[in-house]
Short mmCIF file of C-alpha atoms in Angstrom, two decimals:
data_model
loop_
_atom_site.label_atom_id
_atom_site.label_comp_id
_atom_site.label_asym_id
_atom_site.label_seq_id
_atom_site.Cartn_x
_atom_site.Cartn_y
_atom_site.Cartn_z
CA MET A 1 21.68 74.88 219.74
CA SER A 2 24.57 75.04 222.21
CA GLY A 3 27.07 74.44 219.40
CA ALA A 4 25.79 77.35 217.30
CA PRO A 5 27.49 80.15 219.31
CA SER A 6 30.84 78.33 219.27
CA LEU A 7 30.55 77.78 215.50
CA LEU A 8 29.80 81.46 214.95
CA ALA A 9 32.76 82.41 217.14
CA ARG A 10 35.07 80.20 215.07
CA LEU A 11 33.79 81.69 211.83
CA ARG A 12 34.38 85.22 213.13
CA ALA A 13 37.90 84.29 214.20
CA VAL A 14 38.87 83.29 210.65
CA ASN A 15 40.78 85.94 208.73
CA TRP A 16 38.71 85.67 205.55
CA GLN A 17 40.73 88.37 203.84
CA ARG A 18 43.84 86.24 204.18
CA LEU A 19 42.19 83.40 202.26
CA ASN A 20 42.37 85.56 199.13
CA TYR A 21 46.17 85.40 199.41
CA VAL A 22 46.76 81.72 200.12
CA LEU A 23 49.54 81.54 197.52
CA ILE A 24 51.41 84.52 198.98
CA PRO A 25 54.10 83.69 201.60
CA SER A 26 53.90 85.01 205.12
CA ALA A 27 55.36 88.43 205.80
CA ARG A 28 57.23 87.44 208.96
CA SER A 29 59.91 85.36 207.26
CA ARG A 30 63.62 85.48 207.94
CA LYS A 31 64.22 86.63 204.39
CA PRO A 32 62.50 89.62 202.79
CA VAL A 33 59.31 88.69 200.96
CA ALA A 34 59.58 89.48 197.27
CA HIS A 35 56.76 90.85 195.17
CA PRO A 36 54.09 88.15 195.55
CA LEU A 37 52.67 88.11 192.06
CA GLY A 38 55.82 88.36 189.99
CA GLU A 39 55.62 87.97 186.23
CA PRO A 40 53.86 84.99 184.63
CA SER A 41 55.93 82.69 182.45
CA SER A 42 53.29 82.19 179.77
CA ARG A 43 53.26 84.66 176.86
CA VAL A 44 49.47 84.72 176.77
CA ALA A 45 49.32 85.38 180.50
CA ARG A 46 51.82 88.23 180.17
CA ARG A 47 49.73 89.80 177.38
CA LEU A 48 46.57 89.57 179.47
CA LEU A 49 48.33 91.02 182.53
CA SER A 50 49.79 93.91 180.52
CA SER A 51 46.35 94.65 179.02
CA TYR A 52 44.81 94.65 182.49
CA ARG A 53 47.50 97.01 183.78
CA ALA A 54 47.09 99.29 180.77
CA PHE A 55 43.54 100.17 181.85
CA THR A 56 43.04 102.76 184.54
CA ARG A 57 40.48 102.26 187.28
CA GLU A 58 37.90 104.18 185.24
CA GLY A 59 38.76 102.09 182.21
CA ARG A 60 38.24 98.85 184.12
CA TRP A 61 34.84 100.00 185.37
CA LEU A 62 33.89 101.00 181.84
CA PHE A 63 35.04 97.62 180.57
CA MET A 64 32.77 95.90 183.09
CA ALA A 65 29.91 98.15 182.00
CA ALA A 66 30.61 97.20 178.38
CA LEU A 67 30.40 93.50 179.26
CA VAL A 68 27.06 94.01 181.00
CA THR A 69 25.80 96.07 178.06
CA GLY A 70 26.93 93.36 175.65
CA ALA A 71 24.74 90.82 177.41
CA PHE A 72 21.65 92.96 176.71
CA ALA A 73 22.81 93.77 173.16
CA VAL A 74 22.45 90.21 171.94
CA ASP A 75 18.86 90.81 170.87
CA VAL A 76 19.55 93.24 168.01
CA THR A 77 16.00 92.99 166.59
CA ASN A 78 14.07 94.31 169.60
CA THR A 79 16.59 96.72 171.15
CA GLN A 80 19.28 99.16 170.15
CA VAL A 81 21.52 98.57 173.15
CA TYR A 82 24.07 97.13 170.74
CA LEU A 83 24.77 100.70 169.61
CA LEU A 84 25.87 101.65 173.12
CA PHE A 85 27.91 98.47 173.33
CA SER A 86 29.63 99.30 170.04
CA VAL A 87 30.49 102.82 171.21
CA LEU A 88 31.92 101.58 174.52
CA LEU A 89 33.89 98.83 172.84
CA SER A 90 35.25 101.23 170.21
CA VAL A 91 36.44 103.68 172.86
CA MET A 92 38.13 100.88 174.80
CA LEU A 93 39.87 99.45 171.73
CA ALA A 94 40.97 102.91 170.61
CA SER A 95 42.49 103.58 174.02
CA LEU A 96 44.40 100.31 173.89
CA ILE A 97 45.67 101.03 170.38
CA VAL A 98 46.85 104.56 171.23
CA GLY A 99 48.43 103.51 174.55
CA PRO A 100 51.65 101.82 173.25
CA SER A 101 52.66 105.01 171.41
CA LEU A 102 52.77 107.02 174.66
CA ARG A 103 56.17 105.93 175.88
CA LEU A 104 58.19 107.84 178.47
CA PRO A 105 61.80 108.00 177.23
CA GLU A 106 64.46 110.15 178.84
CA ARG A 107 62.78 110.02 182.23
CA SER A 108 63.91 108.64 185.56
CA LEU A 109 61.71 107.33 188.34
CA ARG A 110 62.64 107.36 192.01
CA VAL A 111 60.68 106.33 195.10
CA HIS A 112 61.39 107.71 198.58
CA ALA A 113 60.07 105.27 201.19
CA PRO A 114 60.60 104.98 204.95
CA SER A 115 62.89 102.17 206.04
CA ARG A 116 60.60 101.34 208.98
CA VAL A 117 56.99 101.97 209.89
CA PHE A 118 54.97 100.99 212.96
CA VAL A 119 52.09 98.55 212.72
CA GLY A 120 48.91 100.50 211.98
CA ALA A 121 50.76 103.73 211.11
CA GLU A 122 50.65 105.44 207.74
CA ALA A 123 53.56 104.83 205.41
CA SER A 124 54.13 107.58 202.84
CA PHE A 125 55.79 106.83 199.51
CA VAL A 126 56.97 109.81 197.47
CA VAL A 127 57.22 109.01 193.76
CA GLU A 128 59.37 111.42 191.74
CA CYS A 129 59.52 111.44 187.95
CA ALA A 130 62.25 113.60 186.40
CA ARG A 131 62.88 114.39 182.74
CA THR A 132 66.52 113.80 181.82
CA ALA A 133 66.42 115.06 178.21
CA PRO A 134 64.32 117.54 176.21
CA GLY A 135 61.42 116.19 174.21
CA PRO A 136 57.66 116.34 173.68
CA SER A 137 55.59 116.34 176.86
CA THR A 138 52.40 114.44 177.57
CA THR A 139 49.44 115.89 179.40
CA LEU A 140 49.04 113.71 182.48
CA LEU A 141 50.96 110.88 184.16
CA ARG A 142 49.34 108.08 186.11
CA VAL A 143 51.03 106.87 189.31
CA GLU A 144 50.30 103.32 190.42
CA GLY A 145 51.57 101.52 193.52
CA PRO A 146 52.51 97.84 193.72
CA PHE A 147 50.26 95.01 194.80
CA LEU A 148 50.22 94.81 198.62
CA PRO A 149 49.97 91.70 200.83
CA TYR A 150 46.73 90.86 202.60
CA PHE A 151 47.62 92.94 205.68
CA GLY A 152 48.36 96.11 203.72
CA ARG A 153 46.06 98.49 201.88
CA TRP A 154 46.36 101.78 200.07
CA ILE A 155 44.54 104.56 201.91
CA THR A 156 45.24 107.35 199.43
CA ARG A 157 45.69 107.23 195.66
CA PRO A 158 47.13 110.36 194.07
CA PRO A 159 45.45 112.06 191.14
CA PRO A 160 47.32 112.09 187.81
CA MET A 161 50.31 114.39 187.95
CA ALA A 162 51.31 116.81 185.22
CA ASP A 163 54.30 116.11 183.03
CA VAL A 164 57.09 118.67 183.33
CA GLY A 165 59.81 119.95 181.08
CA PHE A 166 63.49 119.16 180.91
CA GLY A 167 65.32 119.54 184.22
CA ALA A 168 62.15 119.60 186.35
CA THR A 169 60.60 116.93 188.55
CA SER A 170 56.99 116.02 189.21
CA SER A 171 56.02 114.09 192.32
CA ALA A 172 53.10 112.33 193.93
CA ILE A 173 52.49 110.83 197.38
CA LEU A 174 50.90 107.42 198.03
CA LYS A 175 49.97 106.34 201.54
CA ALA A 176 49.47 102.80 202.81
CA ARG A 177 48.78 101.13 206.14
CA PHE A 178 49.95 97.69 207.33
CA SER A 179 48.19 95.78 210.08
CA GLU A 180 50.88 93.13 210.71
CA ARG A 181 54.61 93.01 211.25
CA GLY A 182 56.99 91.89 208.54
CA ASP A 183 60.13 92.44 206.51
CA LEU A 184 58.80 93.27 203.06
CA THR A 185 60.13 93.87 199.61
CA LEU A 186 57.27 95.55 197.80
CA GLY A 187 56.81 95.46 194.07
CA ARG A 188 57.60 98.20 191.58
CA PHE A 189 55.91 101.58 191.42
CA ARG A 190 54.74 102.52 187.90
CA VAL A 191 54.33 105.84 186.12
CA SER A 192 52.67 105.93 182.69
CA ALA A 193 51.18 108.51 180.32
CA LEU A 194 47.39 108.68 180.12
CA VAL A 195 45.57 108.49 176.79
CA PRO A 196 42.72 110.92 176.07
CA PHE A 197 39.63 110.30 178.26
CA GLY A 198 41.93 108.68 180.83
CA LEU A 199 40.73 105.11 180.22
CA ALA A 200 44.15 103.57 179.52
CA SER A 201 47.83 104.43 179.73
CA GLY A 202 51.00 103.82 177.81
CA PRO A 203 53.96 101.56 178.64
CA PRO A 204 54.91 102.16 182.28
CA LEU A 205 58.16 103.43 183.67
CA GLU A 206 59.00 101.16 186.64
CA SER A 207 61.01 101.81 189.77
CA ALA A 208 63.28 99.45 191.65
CA PRO A 209 61.68 97.23 194.33
CA VAL A 210 61.13 98.99 197.65
CA ARG A 211 62.26 97.50 200.97
CA LEU A 212 60.11 98.17 204.04
CA ARG A 213 60.06 96.83 207.59
CA VAL A 214 56.81 96.91 209.52
CA VAL A 215 57.93 96.94 213.16
CA PRO A 216 55.85 96.52 216.33
CA ARG A 217 54.72 99.59 218.21
CA PRO A 218 56.41 99.57 221.65
CA ALA A 219 54.05 99.29 224.60
CA ASN A 220 53.82 102.27 226.95
CA VAL A 221 56.01 100.99 229.80
CA LEU A 222 56.24 103.61 232.54
CA ARG A 223 58.26 101.74 235.14
CA LEU A 224 59.78 98.32 235.82
CA GLY A 225 59.22 97.08 239.35
CA MET A 226 62.69 95.59 239.77
CA ALA A 227 65.96 96.79 241.23
CA LEU A 228 68.67 96.99 238.58
CA ALA A 229 72.01 96.41 240.32
CA THR A 230 75.33 97.25 238.70
CA ARG A 231 77.97 94.67 237.84
CA HIS A 232 81.69 95.02 237.30
CA GLN A 233 82.65 95.30 233.63
CA PRO A 234 86.47 95.10 233.28
CA GLY A 235 87.71 97.77 230.88
CA GLY A 236 84.39 99.58 230.77
CA ILE A 237 82.57 100.19 227.48
CA ALA A 238 83.98 102.53 224.88
CA LEU A 239 81.93 105.59 223.90
CA ALA A 240 79.26 104.97 226.56
CA SER A 241 77.87 108.01 228.34
CA LYS A 242 79.13 108.32 231.91
CA THR A 243 76.35 108.22 234.48
CA GLY A 244 77.54 105.70 237.09
CA GLU A 245 79.07 106.35 240.49
CA SER A 246 82.31 104.36 240.28
CA MET A 247 84.83 105.86 237.85
CA ASP A 248 88.38 104.50 237.46
CA LEU A 249 91.30 106.55 236.20
CA ARG A 250 92.12 105.64 232.60
CA GLY A 251 94.96 108.08 231.97
CA VAL A 252 96.04 111.69 231.49
CA ARG A 253 95.83 113.71 228.28
CA PRO A 254 96.48 117.35 227.23
CA TYR A 255 93.84 119.90 228.15
CA ARG A 256 91.24 120.76 225.51
CA THR A 257 88.86 123.69 225.48
CA GLY A 258 85.68 122.75 227.31
CA ASP A 259 87.22 120.24 229.74
CA ARG A 260 86.14 120.49 233.37
CA ILE A 261 88.46 122.42 235.67
CA ARG A 262 88.00 119.81 238.40
CA ASP A 263 89.67 117.18 236.16
CA LEU A 264 92.94 119.15 235.83
CA SER A 265 96.00 117.15 236.90
CA ALA A 266 98.18 119.51 238.93
CA ARG A 267 101.14 117.12 239.12
CA THR A 268 101.26 116.52 235.35
CA TRP A 269 100.88 120.26 234.72
CA ALA A 270 103.76 121.03 237.09
CA ARG A 271 105.99 118.31 235.60
CA THR A 272 105.41 119.11 231.90
CA GLY A 273 104.55 122.77 232.07
CA LYS A 274 101.41 122.21 230.02
CA PRO A 275 97.86 121.84 231.36
CA ALA A 276 96.56 118.26 231.40
CA VAL A 277 93.36 116.57 232.57
CA ARG A 278 92.56 113.18 234.04
CA GLU A 279 90.34 110.78 232.06
CA TYR A 280 88.05 108.33 233.82
CA GLN A 281 86.10 105.33 232.66
CA GLU A 282 83.19 103.65 234.29
CA GLU A 283 83.79 100.06 235.41
CA TYR A 284 80.31 99.23 236.73
CA PHE A 285 77.33 98.95 234.42
CA THR A 286 73.79 97.62 234.53
CA ARG A 287 73.42 95.21 231.64
CA VAL A 288 70.04 93.58 231.03
CA GLY A 289 68.89 90.75 228.80
CA VAL A 290 65.33 90.60 227.46
CA ILE A 291 63.79 87.21 226.63
CA LEU A 292 60.55 86.68 224.68
CA ASP A 293 59.35 83.17 225.53
CA CYS A 294 56.09 82.33 223.75
CA VAL A 295 55.07 78.89 222.53
CA ALA A 296 52.26 78.18 220.09
CA PRO A 297 49.40 76.11 221.56
CA LYS A 298 48.15 72.99 219.84
CA LYS A 299 44.89 74.70 218.84
CA ARG A 300 45.68 78.02 217.22
CA ALA A 301 43.08 80.75 217.69
CA ALA A 302 42.76 84.42 216.95
CA ARG A 303 43.11 85.44 220.60
CA ASN A 304 46.35 83.43 220.83
CA GLU A 305 47.73 85.48 217.95
CA ASP A 306 46.59 88.67 219.72
CA ALA A 307 48.39 87.55 222.88
CA PHE A 308 51.60 86.94 220.95
CA GLU A 309 51.40 90.32 219.22
CA ALA A 310 50.82 91.93 222.62
CA ALA A 311 53.87 90.08 223.99
CA VAL A 312 56.00 91.33 221.08
CA SER A 313 54.78 94.89 221.66
CA LEU A 314 55.48 94.57 225.38
CA THR A 315 59.01 93.29 224.66
CA ALA A 316 59.63 96.31 222.43
CA GLY A 317 58.28 98.57 225.18
CA VAL A 318 60.59 97.01 227.78
CA VAL A 319 63.62 97.50 225.52
CA ALA A 320 62.61 101.10 224.83
CA HIS A 321 62.12 101.80 228.55
CA LEU A 322 65.49 100.32 229.51
CA GLY A 323 67.21 102.20 226.69
CA ARG A 324 65.95 105.51 228.09
CA GLY A 325 67.57 104.85 231.47
CA ASP A 326 71.06 104.07 232.69
CA ALA A 327 70.97 100.37 231.76
CA LEU A 328 72.41 98.67 228.71
CA VAL A 329 70.24 96.16 226.85
CA ASP A 330 72.78 93.50 226.02
CA LEU A 331 70.67 90.63 224.69
CA LEU A 332 67.37 90.05 222.96
CA VAL A 333 66.13 86.46 222.76
CA THR A 334 63.21 85.60 220.46
CA GLY A 335 62.06 82.12 219.51
CA GLY A 336 65.11 80.49 221.06
CA GLU A 337 67.55 82.65 219.06
CA ILE A 338 69.99 85.04 220.74
CA HIS A 339 70.57 88.49 219.26
CA ALA A 340 73.55 90.31 220.76
CA LEU A 341 72.80 94.02 221.17
CA THR A 342 74.22 97.02 222.99
CA LEU A 343 71.42 99.55 223.37
CA GLY A 344 71.20 102.50 225.74
CA ARG A 345 73.64 104.99 227.26
CA SER A 346 74.18 106.67 223.87
CA LEU A 347 75.03 103.30 222.30
CA GLY A 348 73.01 101.63 219.56
CA PHE A 349 69.48 102.41 218.50
CA LEU A 350 66.06 101.03 219.37
CA GLU A 351 65.56 100.23 215.68
CA GLN A 352 68.04 97.35 216.01
CA ALA A 353 65.74 95.56 218.44
CA LEU A 354 62.62 96.46 216.46
CA ASP A 355 64.12 94.90 213.33
CA HIS A 356 64.49 91.58 215.14
CA LEU A 357 61.02 91.81 216.65
CA ALA A 358 59.51 92.64 213.24
CA VAL A 359 60.18 89.07 212.07
CA ALA A 360 59.66 87.31 215.40
CA GLU A 361 57.45 84.24 215.08
CA ILE A 362 55.80 82.22 217.78
CA ALA A 363 57.80 79.04 218.26
CA ALA A 364 56.25 75.60 218.08
CA SER A 365 58.59 74.53 220.90
CA VAL A 366 61.65 75.93 222.65
CA ASP A 367 64.62 73.81 223.73
CA ARG A 368 65.34 75.68 226.94
CA ALA A 369 68.28 73.43 227.87
CA ARG A 370 70.03 74.41 224.63
CA LEU A 371 69.04 78.04 225.14
CA LEU A 372 70.53 78.02 228.63
CA THR A 373 73.79 76.65 227.23
CA LEU A 374 73.92 79.47 224.68
CA LEU A 375 73.16 82.06 227.36
CA THR A 376 75.85 80.89 229.77
CA PRO A 377 78.72 82.99 228.28
CA TYR A 378 76.57 86.14 228.64
CA LEU A 379 75.24 85.58 232.17
CA SER A 380 78.53 86.51 233.85
CA ARG A 381 78.18 90.15 232.79
CA LEU A 382 74.38 90.53 233.02
CA SER A 383 72.80 92.25 236.02
CA ALA A 384 69.22 91.18 235.35
CA VAL A 385 66.97 89.43 232.83
CA VAL A 386 63.44 90.50 231.90
CA MET A 387 61.41 87.52 230.71
CA VAL A 388 58.14 88.02 228.81
CA VAL A 389 56.00 84.85 228.66
CA ASP A 390 52.50 83.88 227.57
CA GLY A 391 52.07 81.09 230.11
CA TRP A 392 53.78 79.28 232.94
CA ASP A 393 54.89 75.67 233.35
CA GLU A 394 57.60 73.55 234.95
CA ALA A 395 60.02 74.01 232.04
CA ARG A 396 59.89 77.80 232.35
CA ALA A 397 60.26 77.55 236.14
CA ALA A 398 63.38 75.38 235.81
CA PHE A 399 64.80 77.78 233.19
CA LEU A 400 64.23 80.75 235.52
CA GLN A 401 65.86 78.98 238.47
CA ALA A 402 68.92 78.06 236.39
CA ILE A 403 69.45 81.70 235.44
CA GLU A 404 69.05 82.88 239.03
CA LYS A 405 71.64 80.33 240.21
CA SER A 406 74.23 82.16 238.12
CA GLY A 407 73.63 85.31 240.17
CA VAL A 408 71.35 87.07 237.68
CA ARG A 409 68.01 88.34 238.88
CA VAL A 410 65.00 87.48 236.68
CA HIS A 411 61.89 89.64 236.42
CA CYS A 412 59.03 87.68 234.80
CA ILE A 413 56.08 89.34 233.02
CA ALA A 414 53.18 87.24 231.77
CA VAL A 415 50.81 88.35 229.01
CA GLY A 416 47.37 86.82 228.83
CA ASP A 417 43.63 87.01 229.30
CA PRO A 418 42.56 85.82 231.85
CA VAL A 419 45.36 86.19 234.37
CA VAL A 420 48.10 83.59 233.90
CA ALA A 421 48.14 81.40 236.98
CA GLY A 422 51.37 80.52 238.81
CA THR A 423 53.53 83.25 237.26
CA PRO A 424 56.13 84.48 239.81
CA GLY A 425 55.87 88.03 238.53
CA LYS A 426 53.58 90.59 236.99
CA THR A 427 50.64 89.69 234.72
CA VAL A 428 49.45 92.13 232.06
CA SER A 429 46.26 91.86 230.01
CA VAL A 430 46.36 91.84 226.23
CA ALA A 431 43.77 94.62 226.02
CA SER A 432 45.81 97.04 228.15
CA ILE A 433 48.88 96.55 225.94
CA LEU A 434 47.06 96.92 222.65
CA ALA A 435 45.17 99.97 223.97
CA GLY A 436 48.44 101.78 224.73
CA GLN A 437 47.80 102.16 228.46
CA GLY A 438 50.65 103.18 230.74
CA LEU A 439 52.11 100.03 232.32
CA VAL A 440 53.90 99.67 235.63
CA LEU A 441 55.53 96.26 235.54
#
């Protein structure tokens, strides 16, 4: 009896919905995932697939009802159910016969989709169908979205939209929600004309494939409990906003409307007879590297996946918090790979880091000696490193000590339930990150 609870826990941990998509590749791949189903190579399979797509949702339900009715209509001597079966079958066949004649020539189809969407947030797709030449109009148009991966689902399906005349555009909005990160290339959106009774539709007008990145939602990081010291950056950084204390003279230029009076160069003005101002550039910056160091355990479980997703969200939150301050996020390390960034101080965008984190995968193992060799050229200009881990061991301790020997301070944050033992920093629970609580690290 003692093994029964553990067996039930294992069964609950299985993502049964994912088993329906065993032939579909994972979303978090380095390359965009193409439309999973594609087009079958067999002619018979293509005919069957086109017939299935020709039916609307109501038509498919009616087809199932016709099959059930046909089972009871076998006994034609004692029942007259076969009459109902004949009527249903006739309506279905008539809809299929009329459908191919309802083509949509001289029309263009365009889909407006967001380039990025947070995990769990609604993604809206606006489908626009425009008539490019005059011609006969149909009554209603059916809008159908592509097949989604196992972690995505349609939450709204638009009603049929009315066909419009030449020069006008009709539109519909489809909304979907994705529960996992990934770099996706969705399938094609389809618009087709409905036959009478709305049981089937004509040949569809298809859009181009739609690219979409599902990025992690940054954790709510309120404050980092570490002192961020500045470090000399010879030559400064072009186009960075000036917020530091040490400013070096870069040169003198002619006065422009809006320049500060305090920057006027009296000597240059007296020598040339024209007003001039001094230009300064900041030579000291706070540059930070963020490292996501998570290793997959030998026995993979659902809570381990939750801990990794929480670590990814926390990493995004740390980058977002640093980007709002005076520091520059110079590096992002995920899975042993280094991504050179320059975020913060009016430089770069948070979306650059989120794009990398969208496809971050938990590593089977990390060669920290090789990673340290790759990091060495960057350590001379870094002021600090924020390290997000899911555990602590001797290899991580040696890696941290090697970075600190180069003069870079390391702030370690561990993610796990229960508390990760031995971590020389802050420990955050998975539940607090996923719940969106304010974190002081």
